[in-house]
Amino acid sequence: MLTRPLQLLHKHRPTLLNPSIRLSSTAVLDSTTEEINHAMSKAASAFPIFSSASTGQVSTLLHNIAQEIEALGDELIDTAVSESSLPEPRIRGETARTTGQLRAFAALVEQGSWVDARLDVGGGTGRDIRRMLRPLGPAVVFGASNFPLAFSVAGGDTAAALAAKCPVVHKAHPAHPRTCELVSGAIKRAVSSSGLPEGTFSMVQGASPRVGQELVAHPHTKVGGFTGSLHAGRALFDIANARPNPIPFYAEMGSVNPVVVLPGALGSKWEQIAAGLAGSVTLGAGQFCTNPGLVFTTPGTGCAKDATMVSKFITEVARHVDNIPPSAMLTEHIHQEYIKNIDRMAIGVTKDIQIKTKRKRGSDSGGIVLHVSGAVFLKHAQELQEEVFGPSTLIVEFENQEQLNQGLVQLKGQLTATIWGNRDDFQQPSFSTVLQLVTERVGRVLFNGFPTGVEVCSAMVHGGPYPASSIDETSVGTEAIRRFTRPVCYQDCPDSLLPIELRDANAHGIFRKVNNEYTTEGVLVEEFTKKTVV
């Protein structure tokens, strides 16, 4: 249990202290194995109760969490700013996004159709088969370094898991432990005021990989959610699959988010694209998982005039990046890793990469624009598309459309890809190949825009083929709830024993697929072996 109190939290909020959280004067102290076992045991005990909670109770919980977070006011804002080095407007916007996500999931739960209820009833055989999505069980959720609120304690993964009626044990990110403590206290107060068991939500802290490893390996854990590096995410994913009973582990592990600039757009919009690209690359010191770290260009015809246009475009991108002042990075460790990875790209992989910006390597956390030919990229494609977490981008100059397609074939799985083109580009017979190659490799395809900025809505996909994600699902938007569920089928079950969403009456009036037709009506038993839709 707690051996030292959390001294640096504000004294007027003693109720925020978590007995399992310990901080020294300089660093987070790792939760012990006993504390992890205690948190997971509470979650397992809470699951039978929480999974049987009413729709109204779950919706109330999510609304109450949002209200409790808002009630923290400037204390939360000031703490998050001080721990993350992010500017106050960004933190306020992220707070609004966090509470908005919670309320979006509350609305989803209230409407109810997300359970995907399907009934095959009646007919000549008298069949009665019904299925819906049910919660998996206790979920372990990992907070991210770059979003201390929206991808953290009450972020999208936690909101989705709670909406699915999965108790959550959150692994706080060590970069912002006090922010995590404040939000954890808000969730716990909401759990209590909603009449749910204490184990519905718990939080543990720690900088050691051991803490996360023990959480994923714990026999009470039924599903995991993670946002972070490929190295850490893959290690945890492997643990989840090496268990005696493997569990789904949804890891979002970064991406270089390629931007493809087609010849027509390059000829007509090169200045616009250059300015927008520079802003997107450096936004938030490049510390977004949707940072455009790779740009594919081609002159199209290969003539000298078009080749000159590519050169002008690259110079313009570099000029804009040079004019954007550097921003503080989240932690000193992240800053040092950024410098190391730029050195790896510019020196370690190949000597043929050129730095187009005036800023010297490693001088600060400012933006860097790199340039390489298509032939060199194809030779070192795997190394040159490794993520650099920071404000840098590599512009690849392919000789022609065929070489560009070869580059697209070499792409690993990505969160996003962006295509810049004009009407002529999109009408070219070769464009269908470009679009197909891109679509096969990403979760979100953008046209004439930039990937930084992810809309929280039901249609959003924030995920992609490996290594962007360990499992190709979305971690943003209300569809993220499906990651914490599994389909369960009930055959010839008495109506009174069915979940309310599957009963004849359809008391909640949700959309259900009844005998292959969607309806909000109930079903009426006309005969013992036959049921028809009302």
Short mmCIF file of C-alpha atoms in Angstrom, two decimals:
data_model
loop_
_atom_site.label_atom_id
_atom_site.label_comp_id
_atom_site.label_asym_id
_atom_site.label_seq_id
_atom_site.Cartn_x
_atom_site.Cartn_y
_atom_site.Cartn_z
CA MET A 1 0.00 0.00 0.00
CA LEU A 2 0.97 3.68 0.08
CA THR A 3 4.29 4.20 1.81
CA ARG A 4 4.61 7.89 1.02
CA PRO A 5 1.82 10.38 0.29
CA LEU A 6 1.53 12.20 -3.00
CA GLN A 7 2.91 15.46 -1.67
CA LEU A 8 2.67 17.62 -4.76
CA LEU A 9 -1.08 17.50 -5.29
CA HIS A 10 -3.00 20.54 -4.09
CA LYS A 11 -3.79 20.24 -0.39
CA HIS A 12 -7.45 21.13 -0.79
CA ARG A 13 -8.08 17.91 -2.74
CA PRO A 14 -6.99 15.16 -0.35
CA THR A 15 -9.71 12.87 -1.72
CA LEU A 16 -7.73 12.58 -4.96
CA LEU A 17 -5.04 10.52 -3.32
CA ASN A 18 -4.94 6.96 -4.55
CA PRO A 19 -3.54 4.47 -2.04
CA SER A 20 -1.79 2.60 -4.87
CA ILE A 21 -0.01 5.69 -6.27
CA ARG A 22 3.37 6.65 -4.93
CA LEU A 23 5.67 9.40 -6.14
CA SER A 24 9.13 10.35 -4.98
CA SER A 25 10.28 13.95 -5.20
CA THR A 26 11.64 13.35 -8.69
CA ALA A 27 9.91 10.35 -10.27
CA VAL A 28 6.93 8.06 -10.24
CA LEU A 29 7.34 5.05 -7.98
CA ASP A 30 6.20 1.83 -9.61
CA SER A 31 3.07 0.15 -8.34
CA THR A 32 3.95 -3.13 -6.68
CA THR A 33 2.78 -6.55 -7.78
CA GLU A 34 0.47 -6.62 -4.77
CA GLU A 35 -1.10 -3.31 -5.77
CA ILE A 36 -1.60 -4.53 -9.33
CA ASN A 37 -3.20 -7.74 -8.07
CA HIS A 38 -5.50 -5.71 -5.83
CA ALA A 39 -6.63 -3.46 -8.69
CA MET A 40 -7.27 -6.39 -11.02
CA SER A 41 -9.13 -8.35 -8.33
CA LYS A 42 -11.41 -5.38 -7.69
CA ALA A 43 -12.09 -5.10 -11.42
CA ALA A 44 -12.92 -8.80 -11.65
CA SER A 45 -15.30 -8.52 -8.71
CA ALA A 46 -16.98 -5.47 -10.23
CA PHE A 47 -17.51 -7.05 -13.64
CA PRO A 48 -20.61 -9.19 -12.89
CA ILE A 49 -22.31 -6.15 -11.37
CA PHE A 50 -21.17 -3.59 -13.93
CA SER A 51 -21.94 -5.83 -16.91
CA SER A 52 -25.53 -6.10 -15.63
CA ALA A 53 -25.94 -2.35 -15.13
CA SER A 54 -28.79 -0.64 -16.90
CA THR A 55 -28.32 1.53 -19.96
CA GLY A 56 -29.29 4.56 -17.91
CA GLN A 57 -26.73 3.78 -15.22
CA VAL A 58 -23.87 3.46 -17.72
CA SER A 59 -24.92 6.64 -19.51
CA THR A 60 -25.12 8.46 -16.19
CA LEU A 61 -21.62 7.28 -15.30
CA LEU A 62 -20.16 8.71 -18.51
CA HIS A 63 -22.00 12.02 -18.08
CA ASN A 64 -20.87 12.23 -14.45
CA ILE A 65 -17.23 11.65 -15.40
CA ALA A 66 -17.43 14.51 -17.89
CA GLN A 67 -18.95 16.80 -15.26
CA GLU A 68 -16.36 15.85 -12.64
CA ILE A 69 -13.53 16.59 -15.07
CA GLU A 70 -15.01 19.98 -15.90
CA ALA A 71 -15.35 20.70 -12.17
CA LEU A 72 -11.57 20.40 -11.79
CA GLY A 73 -11.35 23.68 -13.67
CA ASP A 74 -8.05 25.54 -13.81
CA GLU A 75 -6.37 23.12 -11.42
CA LEU A 76 -6.46 20.44 -14.11
CA ILE A 77 -5.43 22.87 -16.85
CA ASP A 78 -2.49 24.26 -14.88
CA THR A 79 -1.28 20.82 -13.84
CA ALA A 80 -1.45 19.41 -17.37
CA VAL A 81 0.36 22.45 -18.81
CA SER A 82 3.14 22.20 -16.24
CA GLU A 83 3.66 18.47 -16.76
CA SER A 84 3.40 18.29 -20.55
CA SER A 85 4.89 21.62 -21.73
CA LEU A 86 1.84 21.90 -23.99
CA PRO A 87 0.30 25.38 -24.28
CA GLU A 88 -2.84 26.24 -22.33
CA PRO A 89 -5.12 26.57 -25.41
CA ARG A 90 -4.12 23.06 -26.50
CA ILE A 91 -4.89 21.64 -23.03
CA ARG A 92 -8.24 23.41 -22.88
CA GLY A 93 -9.11 22.05 -26.30
CA GLU A 94 -8.04 18.58 -25.27
CA THR A 95 -10.15 18.80 -22.11
CA ALA A 96 -13.17 19.66 -24.24
CA ARG A 97 -12.40 16.76 -26.55
CA THR A 98 -12.15 14.40 -23.56
CA THR A 99 -15.51 15.40 -22.11
CA GLY A 100 -17.03 15.43 -25.60
CA GLN A 101 -15.90 11.84 -26.17
CA LEU A 102 -17.46 10.76 -22.89
CA ARG A 103 -20.77 12.38 -23.79
CA ALA A 104 -20.67 10.89 -27.29
CA PHE A 105 -20.36 7.42 -25.80
CA ALA A 106 -23.14 8.24 -23.33
CA ALA A 107 -25.40 9.12 -26.27
CA LEU A 108 -24.40 5.91 -28.03
CA VAL A 109 -25.30 3.88 -24.96
CA GLU A 110 -28.60 5.72 -24.53
CA GLN A 111 -29.62 5.01 -28.13
CA GLY A 112 -28.58 1.38 -27.73
CA SER A 113 -28.41 0.06 -31.29
CA TRP A 114 -24.62 -0.34 -31.11
CA VAL A 115 -25.07 -3.82 -29.59
CA ASP A 116 -25.85 -5.08 -33.12
CA ALA A 117 -28.78 -7.25 -32.02
CA ARG A 118 -29.79 -9.90 -34.57
CA LEU A 119 -32.77 -12.24 -34.29
CA ASP A 120 -33.51 -15.21 -36.53
CA VAL A 121 -36.86 -16.42 -35.26
CA GLY A 122 -39.85 -18.40 -36.45
CA GLY A 123 -39.93 -19.88 -39.91
CA GLY A 124 -40.80 -23.43 -40.80
CA THR A 125 -38.09 -24.88 -38.55
CA GLY A 126 -39.22 -22.96 -35.48
CA ARG A 127 -35.69 -21.70 -34.99
CA ASP A 128 -34.93 -19.10 -32.31
CA ILE A 129 -31.37 -17.78 -32.52
CA ARG A 130 -30.41 -14.36 -31.20
CA ARG A 131 -27.07 -12.61 -30.82
CA MET A 132 -25.60 -9.32 -29.63
CA LEU A 133 -22.32 -7.79 -28.49
CA ARG A 134 -21.44 -8.36 -24.84
CA PRO A 135 -18.57 -6.91 -22.73
CA LEU A 136 -15.31 -8.84 -22.62
CA GLY A 137 -14.43 -8.16 -19.00
CA PRO A 138 -11.78 -6.15 -17.12
CA ALA A 139 -9.82 -3.92 -19.52
CA VAL A 140 -6.29 -2.63 -19.07
CA VAL A 141 -5.80 0.76 -20.74
CA PHE A 142 -2.46 2.51 -21.24
CA GLY A 143 -2.19 6.29 -21.33
CA ALA A 144 -0.22 8.06 -24.09
CA SER A 145 2.53 10.63 -23.64
CA ASN A 146 1.34 13.09 -26.27
CA PHE A 147 -2.27 13.47 -25.12
CA PRO A 148 -2.35 13.86 -21.31
CA LEU A 149 -6.15 13.97 -21.36
CA ALA A 150 -7.78 12.75 -24.60
CA PHE A 151 -5.66 9.56 -24.83
CA SER A 152 -5.13 9.20 -21.11
CA VAL A 153 -7.02 8.31 -17.95
CA ALA A 154 -10.50 9.30 -19.18
CA GLY A 155 -9.58 9.21 -22.86
CA GLY A 156 -11.12 7.34 -25.74
CA ASP A 157 -10.07 3.83 -24.70
CA THR A 158 -11.38 4.25 -21.15
CA ALA A 159 -14.61 5.84 -22.38
CA ALA A 160 -15.17 3.04 -24.92
CA ALA A 161 -14.45 0.30 -22.39
CA LEU A 162 -16.74 1.78 -19.75
CA ALA A 163 -19.48 2.29 -22.33
CA ALA A 164 -19.18 -1.41 -23.16
CA LYS A 165 -19.52 -2.21 -19.42
CA CYS A 166 -15.92 -3.32 -18.99
CA PRO A 167 -14.24 -2.29 -15.70
CA VAL A 168 -11.02 -0.39 -16.41
CA VAL A 169 -7.61 -0.54 -14.78
CA HIS A 170 -5.66 2.36 -16.23
CA LYS A 171 -1.87 2.44 -16.49
CA ALA A 172 -1.01 6.12 -16.16
CA HIS A 173 1.75 7.55 -18.31
CA PRO A 174 4.75 8.58 -16.17
CA ALA A 175 5.15 11.85 -18.09
CA HIS A 176 2.13 13.42 -16.36
CA PRO A 177 1.34 11.56 -13.12
CA ARG A 178 -0.36 14.42 -11.28
CA THR A 179 -2.68 15.15 -14.18
CA CYS A 180 -3.56 11.46 -14.17
CA GLU A 181 -4.26 11.57 -10.43
CA LEU A 182 -6.66 14.47 -10.80
CA VAL A 183 -8.63 12.74 -13.57
CA SER A 184 -8.56 9.41 -11.74
CA GLY A 185 -10.15 11.08 -8.73
CA ALA A 186 -12.84 12.56 -10.99
CA ILE A 187 -13.70 9.12 -12.41
CA LYS A 188 -13.82 7.52 -8.98
CA ARG A 189 -16.22 10.17 -7.70
CA ALA A 190 -18.41 9.58 -10.76
CA VAL A 191 -18.37 5.81 -10.16
CA SER A 192 -19.47 6.33 -6.59
CA SER A 193 -22.23 8.83 -7.43
CA SER A 194 -23.50 6.45 -10.14
CA GLY A 195 -23.96 3.66 -7.63
CA LEU A 196 -21.42 1.34 -9.24
CA PRO A 197 -18.85 -0.83 -7.45
CA GLU A 198 -15.47 0.65 -6.59
CA GLY A 199 -13.62 -1.74 -8.91
CA THR A 200 -15.34 -0.24 -11.96
CA PHE A 201 -12.25 1.96 -12.28
CA SER A 202 -8.74 1.83 -10.82
CA MET A 203 -5.40 3.35 -11.74
CA VAL A 204 -1.80 2.28 -11.26
CA GLN A 205 1.38 4.19 -12.01
CA GLY A 206 4.95 3.32 -12.89
CA ALA A 207 7.77 3.99 -15.33
CA SER A 208 9.07 0.43 -15.34
CA PRO A 209 7.96 -1.88 -18.18
CA ARG A 210 7.24 -4.44 -15.46
CA VAL A 211 4.04 -2.65 -14.44
CA GLY A 212 2.49 -2.84 -17.90
CA GLN A 213 3.72 -6.37 -18.46
CA GLU A 214 2.13 -7.62 -15.24
CA LEU A 215 -1.15 -5.92 -16.10
CA VAL A 216 -1.36 -7.52 -19.55
CA ALA A 217 -0.31 -10.94 -18.24
CA HIS A 218 -2.71 -10.86 -15.28
CA PRO A 219 -5.30 -13.66 -15.43
CA HIS A 220 -8.15 -11.23 -14.66
CA THR A 221 -7.33 -9.04 -17.69
CA LYS A 222 -9.60 -9.79 -20.66
CA VAL A 223 -8.65 -7.03 -23.13
CA GLY A 224 -6.05 -4.29 -23.51
CA GLY A 225 -5.80 -0.89 -25.19
CA PHE A 226 -2.53 0.92 -25.87
CA THR A 227 -1.25 4.02 -27.66
CA GLY A 228 2.50 4.48 -27.98
CA SER A 229 5.65 3.24 -29.65
CA LEU A 230 6.01 0.19 -31.87
CA HIS A 231 8.62 -1.30 -29.54
CA ALA A 232 6.48 -1.10 -26.40
CA GLY A 233 3.20 -1.93 -28.13
CA ARG A 234 4.58 -5.00 -29.86
CA ALA A 235 6.15 -6.26 -26.60
CA LEU A 236 2.80 -6.00 -24.80
CA PHE A 237 0.95 -7.53 -27.75
CA ASP A 238 3.29 -10.51 -27.64
CA ILE A 239 2.64 -10.95 -23.92
CA ALA A 240 -1.11 -10.86 -24.54
CA ASN A 241 -0.79 -13.61 -27.13
CA ALA A 242 1.65 -15.73 -25.11
CA ARG A 243 -0.76 -16.07 -22.17
CA PRO A 244 -2.30 -19.49 -21.49
CA ASN A 245 -5.54 -17.81 -22.57
CA PRO A 246 -4.59 -15.14 -25.16
CA ILE A 247 -6.56 -11.90 -25.10
CA PRO A 248 -7.17 -9.18 -27.71
CA PHE A 249 -4.68 -6.35 -27.32
CA TYR A 250 -5.38 -3.27 -29.39
CA ALA A 251 -2.14 -1.33 -29.79
CA GLU A 252 -1.95 1.86 -31.87
CA MET A 253 1.78 2.10 -32.50
CA GLY A 254 2.43 5.09 -34.70
CA SER A 255 2.73 5.86 -38.38
CA VAL A 256 4.59 8.02 -40.88
CA ASN A 257 1.33 8.96 -42.63
CA PRO A 258 2.56 9.36 -46.22
CA VAL A 259 1.43 12.30 -48.32
CA VAL A 260 1.31 11.62 -52.07
CA VAL A 261 1.56 14.76 -54.24
CA LEU A 262 0.48 13.97 -57.80
CA PRO A 263 1.88 15.92 -60.79
CA GLY A 264 -1.20 18.02 -61.51
CA ALA A 265 -1.49 19.22 -57.92
CA LEU A 266 2.23 19.86 -57.79
CA GLY A 267 2.00 22.08 -60.86
CA SER A 268 -1.05 24.07 -59.72
CA LYS A 269 -1.01 24.04 -55.91
CA TRP A 270 2.65 23.65 -54.92
CA GLU A 271 2.78 26.79 -52.77
CA GLN A 272 -0.45 25.93 -50.95
CA ILE A 273 0.68 22.35 -50.34
CA ALA A 274 4.12 23.45 -49.14
CA ALA A 275 2.71 25.89 -46.56
CA GLY A 276 0.12 23.41 -45.31
CA LEU A 277 2.62 20.57 -45.11
CA ALA A 278 5.05 22.64 -43.06
CA GLY A 279 2.32 23.54 -40.60
CA SER A 280 1.17 19.95 -40.29
CA VAL A 281 4.71 18.59 -39.80
CA THR A 282 5.53 21.04 -37.01
CA LEU A 283 2.12 21.14 -35.32
CA GLY A 284 2.54 20.29 -31.65
CA ALA A 285 6.29 19.83 -32.22
CA GLY A 286 5.44 16.94 -34.51
CA GLN A 287 4.25 14.85 -31.58
CA PHE A 288 1.05 13.56 -33.16
CA CYS A 289 0.59 9.99 -34.29
CA THR A 290 -0.76 11.48 -37.54
CA ASN A 291 2.32 13.62 -38.21
CA PRO A 292 3.08 13.49 -41.99
CA GLY A 293 6.62 12.10 -41.82
CA LEU A 294 6.87 10.95 -45.43
CA VAL A 295 6.05 12.74 -48.70
CA PHE A 296 6.03 11.10 -52.14
CA THR A 297 6.39 13.37 -55.19
CA THR A 298 6.93 12.80 -58.90
CA PRO A 299 7.27 15.24 -61.81
CA GLY A 300 5.04 13.01 -63.91
CA THR A 301 6.53 13.47 -67.37
CA GLY A 302 10.14 13.56 -66.28
CA CYS A 303 10.85 16.72 -68.29
CA ALA A 304 13.25 19.33 -66.95
CA LYS A 305 10.46 21.85 -66.30
CA ASP A 306 8.52 19.43 -64.10
CA ALA A 307 11.66 18.34 -62.28
CA THR A 308 12.34 21.99 -61.48
CA MET A 309 8.83 22.25 -60.01
CA VAL A 310 9.63 19.43 -57.58
CA SER A 311 12.80 21.22 -56.52
CA LYS A 312 10.88 24.48 -55.99
CA PHE A 313 8.30 22.63 -53.91
CA ILE A 314 10.92 21.05 -51.64
CA THR A 315 12.68 24.40 -51.17
CA GLU A 316 9.38 26.06 -50.29
CA VAL A 317 8.51 23.41 -47.68
CA ALA A 318 11.93 23.87 -46.08
CA ARG A 319 11.56 27.67 -46.09
CA HIS A 320 8.23 27.47 -44.28
CA VAL A 321 9.57 25.00 -41.73
CA ASP A 322 12.61 27.21 -41.05
CA ASN A 323 10.26 30.12 -40.31
CA ILE A 324 8.26 28.18 -37.69
CA PRO A 325 9.78 28.61 -34.20
CA PRO A 326 10.57 25.38 -32.36
CA SER A 327 8.22 24.22 -29.63
CA ALA A 328 9.10 22.45 -26.40
CA MET A 329 8.73 18.69 -26.62
CA LEU A 330 6.80 16.65 -24.09
CA THR A 331 9.82 15.33 -22.21
CA GLU A 332 13.58 15.59 -22.42
CA HIS A 333 13.71 11.88 -23.25
CA ILE A 334 11.44 12.43 -26.27
CA HIS A 335 13.62 15.37 -27.35
CA GLN A 336 16.79 13.26 -27.19
CA GLU A 337 15.11 10.43 -29.09
CA TYR A 338 14.08 12.91 -31.78
CA ILE A 339 17.68 14.06 -32.22
CA LYS A 340 18.92 10.46 -32.27
CA ASN A 341 16.36 9.44 -34.90
CA ILE A 342 17.18 12.40 -37.15
CA ASP A 343 20.83 11.31 -36.99
CA ARG A 344 19.78 7.78 -37.83
CA MET A 345 17.85 8.97 -40.87
CA ALA A 346 20.40 11.51 -42.13
CA ILE A 347 23.59 9.58 -41.39
CA GLY A 348 22.97 6.04 -40.22
CA VAL A 349 20.79 4.69 -43.03
CA THR A 350 22.38 6.31 -46.06
CA LYS A 351 24.65 9.24 -46.86
CA ASP A 352 22.44 10.15 -49.83
CA ILE A 353 19.84 12.00 -47.73
CA GLN A 354 19.99 15.79 -47.87
CA ILE A 355 18.83 18.15 -45.12
CA LYS A 356 16.97 20.99 -46.85
CA THR A 357 16.27 23.17 -43.80
CA LYS A 358 18.89 25.59 -42.50
CA ARG A 359 18.56 24.32 -38.95
CA LYS A 360 21.43 22.10 -37.85
CA ARG A 361 20.76 18.56 -36.68
CA GLY A 362 20.14 18.40 -32.95
CA SER A 363 20.39 22.16 -32.38
CA ASP A 364 16.89 22.25 -30.86
CA SER A 365 13.45 20.66 -31.28
CA GLY A 366 12.72 22.59 -34.46
CA GLY A 367 11.52 21.14 -37.73
CA ILE A 368 13.73 19.28 -40.18
CA VAL A 369 13.02 18.60 -43.89
CA LEU A 370 14.94 15.75 -45.49
CA HIS A 371 15.14 14.86 -49.20
CA VAL A 372 16.06 11.67 -51.01
CA SER A 373 15.66 10.26 -54.50
CA GLY A 374 13.15 7.56 -55.26
CA ALA A 375 15.89 5.10 -56.19
CA VAL A 376 17.59 5.48 -52.82
CA PHE A 377 14.28 5.22 -50.99
CA LEU A 378 13.44 1.96 -52.72
CA LYS A 379 16.85 0.59 -51.70
CA HIS A 380 16.31 1.49 -48.02
CA ALA A 381 12.51 1.57 -47.88
CA GLN A 382 12.08 -0.30 -44.60
CA GLU A 383 14.53 1.83 -42.62
CA LEU A 384 13.45 5.14 -44.14
CA GLN A 385 9.80 4.72 -43.16
CA GLU A 386 10.46 4.13 -39.48
CA GLU A 387 8.66 6.74 -37.41
CA VAL A 388 10.55 9.80 -36.19
CA PHE A 389 8.50 11.18 -33.31
CA GLY A 390 8.97 14.89 -33.82
CA PRO A 391 8.69 17.71 -36.39
CA SER A 392 10.46 16.14 -39.36
CA THR A 393 9.48 14.85 -42.77
CA LEU A 394 11.25 13.01 -45.56
CA ILE A 395 10.40 14.10 -49.11
CA VAL A 396 11.00 11.36 -51.68
CA GLU A 397 11.42 12.45 -55.31
CA PHE A 398 10.42 9.62 -57.64
CA GLU A 399 11.36 9.81 -61.31
CA ASN A 400 7.98 8.81 -62.73
CA GLN A 401 4.62 7.23 -61.97
CA GLU A 402 5.94 3.69 -62.20
CA GLN A 403 8.63 4.36 -59.60
CA LEU A 404 6.06 6.07 -57.37
CA ASN A 405 3.91 2.95 -57.47
CA GLN A 406 6.93 0.88 -56.48
CA GLY A 407 7.34 3.14 -53.47
CA LEU A 408 3.69 2.71 -52.50
CA VAL A 409 4.09 -1.07 -52.68
CA GLN A 410 6.91 -0.82 -50.14
CA LEU A 411 4.80 1.02 -47.57
CA LYS A 412 4.11 -0.63 -44.24
CA GLY A 413 0.69 -0.32 -42.61
CA GLN A 414 -0.22 3.27 -41.77
CA LEU A 415 -2.86 5.18 -39.85
CA THR A 416 -3.39 7.61 -42.71
CA ALA A 417 -2.36 8.48 -46.24
CA THR A 418 -3.10 11.73 -48.02
CA ILE A 419 -3.46 12.22 -51.76
CA TRP A 420 -3.05 15.67 -53.28
CA GLY A 421 -4.36 15.89 -56.82
CA ASN A 422 -6.49 17.93 -59.19
CA ARG A 423 -9.20 16.84 -61.63
CA ASP A 424 -6.67 15.82 -64.25
CA ASP A 425 -4.76 13.67 -61.74
CA PHE A 426 -7.90 11.87 -60.59
CA GLN A 427 -9.02 11.18 -64.17
CA GLN A 428 -5.74 9.54 -65.17
CA PRO A 429 -6.03 5.74 -65.68
CA SER A 430 -2.98 5.34 -63.40
CA PHE A 431 -4.79 6.93 -60.46
CA SER A 432 -6.89 3.84 -59.78
CA THR A 433 -3.66 1.96 -59.07
CA VAL A 434 -2.46 4.68 -56.71
CA LEU A 435 -5.74 4.69 -54.81
CA GLN A 436 -5.84 0.91 -54.54
CA LEU A 437 -2.25 0.67 -53.28
CA VAL A 438 -2.88 3.39 -50.71
CA THR A 439 -6.20 1.98 -49.50
CA GLU A 440 -4.73 -1.46 -48.91
CA ARG A 441 -2.18 -0.01 -46.51
CA VAL A 442 -4.00 2.56 -44.38
CA GLY A 443 -6.99 3.07 -42.14
CA ARG A 444 -7.91 6.59 -43.37
CA VAL A 445 -7.41 8.07 -46.84
CA LEU A 446 -7.52 11.89 -47.09
CA PHE A 447 -7.80 13.99 -50.21
CA ASN A 448 -6.27 17.46 -50.58
CA GLY A 449 -5.73 17.99 -46.87
CA PHE A 450 -3.41 16.99 -44.03
CA PRO A 451 -3.78 14.19 -41.49
CA THR A 452 -3.11 16.06 -38.23
CA GLY A 453 -6.47 16.42 -36.55
CA VAL A 454 -8.76 13.47 -35.99
CA GLU A 455 -12.53 14.03 -35.91
CA VAL A 456 -14.29 12.15 -33.10
CA CYS A 457 -17.32 10.67 -34.86
CA SER A 458 -18.88 7.33 -35.71
CA ALA A 459 -17.34 7.18 -39.20
CA MET A 460 -13.75 7.83 -38.11
CA VAL A 461 -11.10 5.13 -38.43
CA HIS A 462 -7.97 5.75 -36.37
CA GLY A 463 -6.10 2.52 -36.88
CA GLY A 464 -4.65 0.60 -39.74
CA PRO A 465 -2.78 -2.51 -40.85
CA TYR A 466 0.25 -3.59 -38.84
CA PRO A 467 2.47 -1.94 -37.64
CA ALA A 468 0.15 1.06 -37.34
CA SER A 469 -2.07 -1.13 -35.15
CA SER A 470 -1.70 -4.60 -33.72
CA ILE A 471 -5.33 -5.29 -34.68
CA ASP A 472 -6.92 -3.25 -37.47
CA GLU A 473 -9.67 -1.40 -35.61
CA THR A 474 -10.34 2.23 -34.69
CA SER A 475 -9.33 3.79 -31.38
CA VAL A 476 -11.17 7.07 -32.09
CA GLY A 477 -14.91 7.58 -32.46
CA THR A 478 -17.83 5.64 -31.09
CA GLU A 479 -17.08 2.53 -33.17
CA ALA A 480 -14.12 2.03 -30.79
CA ILE A 481 -16.58 0.44 -28.35
CA ARG A 482 -16.56 -2.77 -30.41
CA ARG A 483 -12.97 -3.53 -29.38
CA PHE A 484 -14.15 -4.26 -25.85
CA THR A 485 -16.94 -6.64 -26.80
CA ARG A 486 -17.55 -10.07 -28.26
CA PRO A 487 -20.63 -11.55 -29.96
CA VAL A 488 -22.73 -13.95 -27.88
CA CYS A 489 -25.48 -16.13 -29.37
CA TYR A 490 -28.55 -17.36 -27.43
CA GLN A 491 -30.42 -20.31 -28.93
CA ASP A 492 -33.93 -21.27 -27.78
CA CYS A 493 -33.50 -19.16 -24.64
CA PRO A 494 -36.66 -18.28 -22.66
CA ASP A 495 -37.56 -14.65 -23.29
CA SER A 496 -37.35 -13.67 -19.62
CA LEU A 497 -33.73 -14.85 -19.43
CA LEU A 498 -32.53 -12.96 -22.48
CA PRO A 499 -30.71 -9.62 -22.28
CA ILE A 500 -33.31 -6.88 -22.61
CA GLU A 501 -31.96 -5.93 -26.05
CA LEU A 502 -32.86 -9.38 -27.42
CA ARG A 503 -36.28 -9.87 -25.87
CA ASP A 504 -39.43 -10.01 -27.96
CA ALA A 505 -40.76 -6.64 -26.80
CA ASN A 506 -37.68 -4.56 -27.75
CA ALA A 507 -38.37 -2.29 -24.79
CA HIS A 508 -35.62 0.18 -25.74
CA GLY A 509 -36.82 0.51 -29.32
CA ILE A 510 -33.37 -0.08 -30.75
CA PHE A 511 -32.61 -1.04 -34.34
CA ARG A 512 -32.38 -4.81 -34.62
CA LYS A 513 -31.93 -7.14 -37.56
CA VAL A 514 -34.93 -9.45 -37.37
CA ASN A 515 -35.05 -12.18 -40.01
CA ASN A 516 -32.66 -10.14 -42.20
CA GLU A 517 -34.65 -6.89 -42.00
CA TYR A 518 -33.81 -3.92 -39.79
CA THR A 519 -36.62 -2.77 -37.53
CA THR A 520 -37.29 -1.07 -34.22
CA GLU A 521 -40.45 -3.11 -33.64
CA GLY A 522 -40.78 -6.08 -31.34
CA VAL A 523 -41.65 -9.65 -32.31
CA LEU A 524 -44.96 -11.36 -31.56
CA VAL A 525 -45.21 -15.08 -30.81
CA GLU A 526 -48.15 -16.30 -32.87
CA GLU A 527 -47.49 -19.99 -32.50
CA PHE A 528 -45.12 -22.11 -30.47
CA THR A 529 -42.82 -22.68 -33.45
CA LYS A 530 -43.37 -19.47 -35.38
CA LYS A 531 -42.60 -15.81 -34.71
CA THR A 532 -43.25 -12.87 -36.99
CA VAL A 533 -42.26 -9.22 -36.81
CA VAL A 534 -44.96 -6.90 -35.44
#
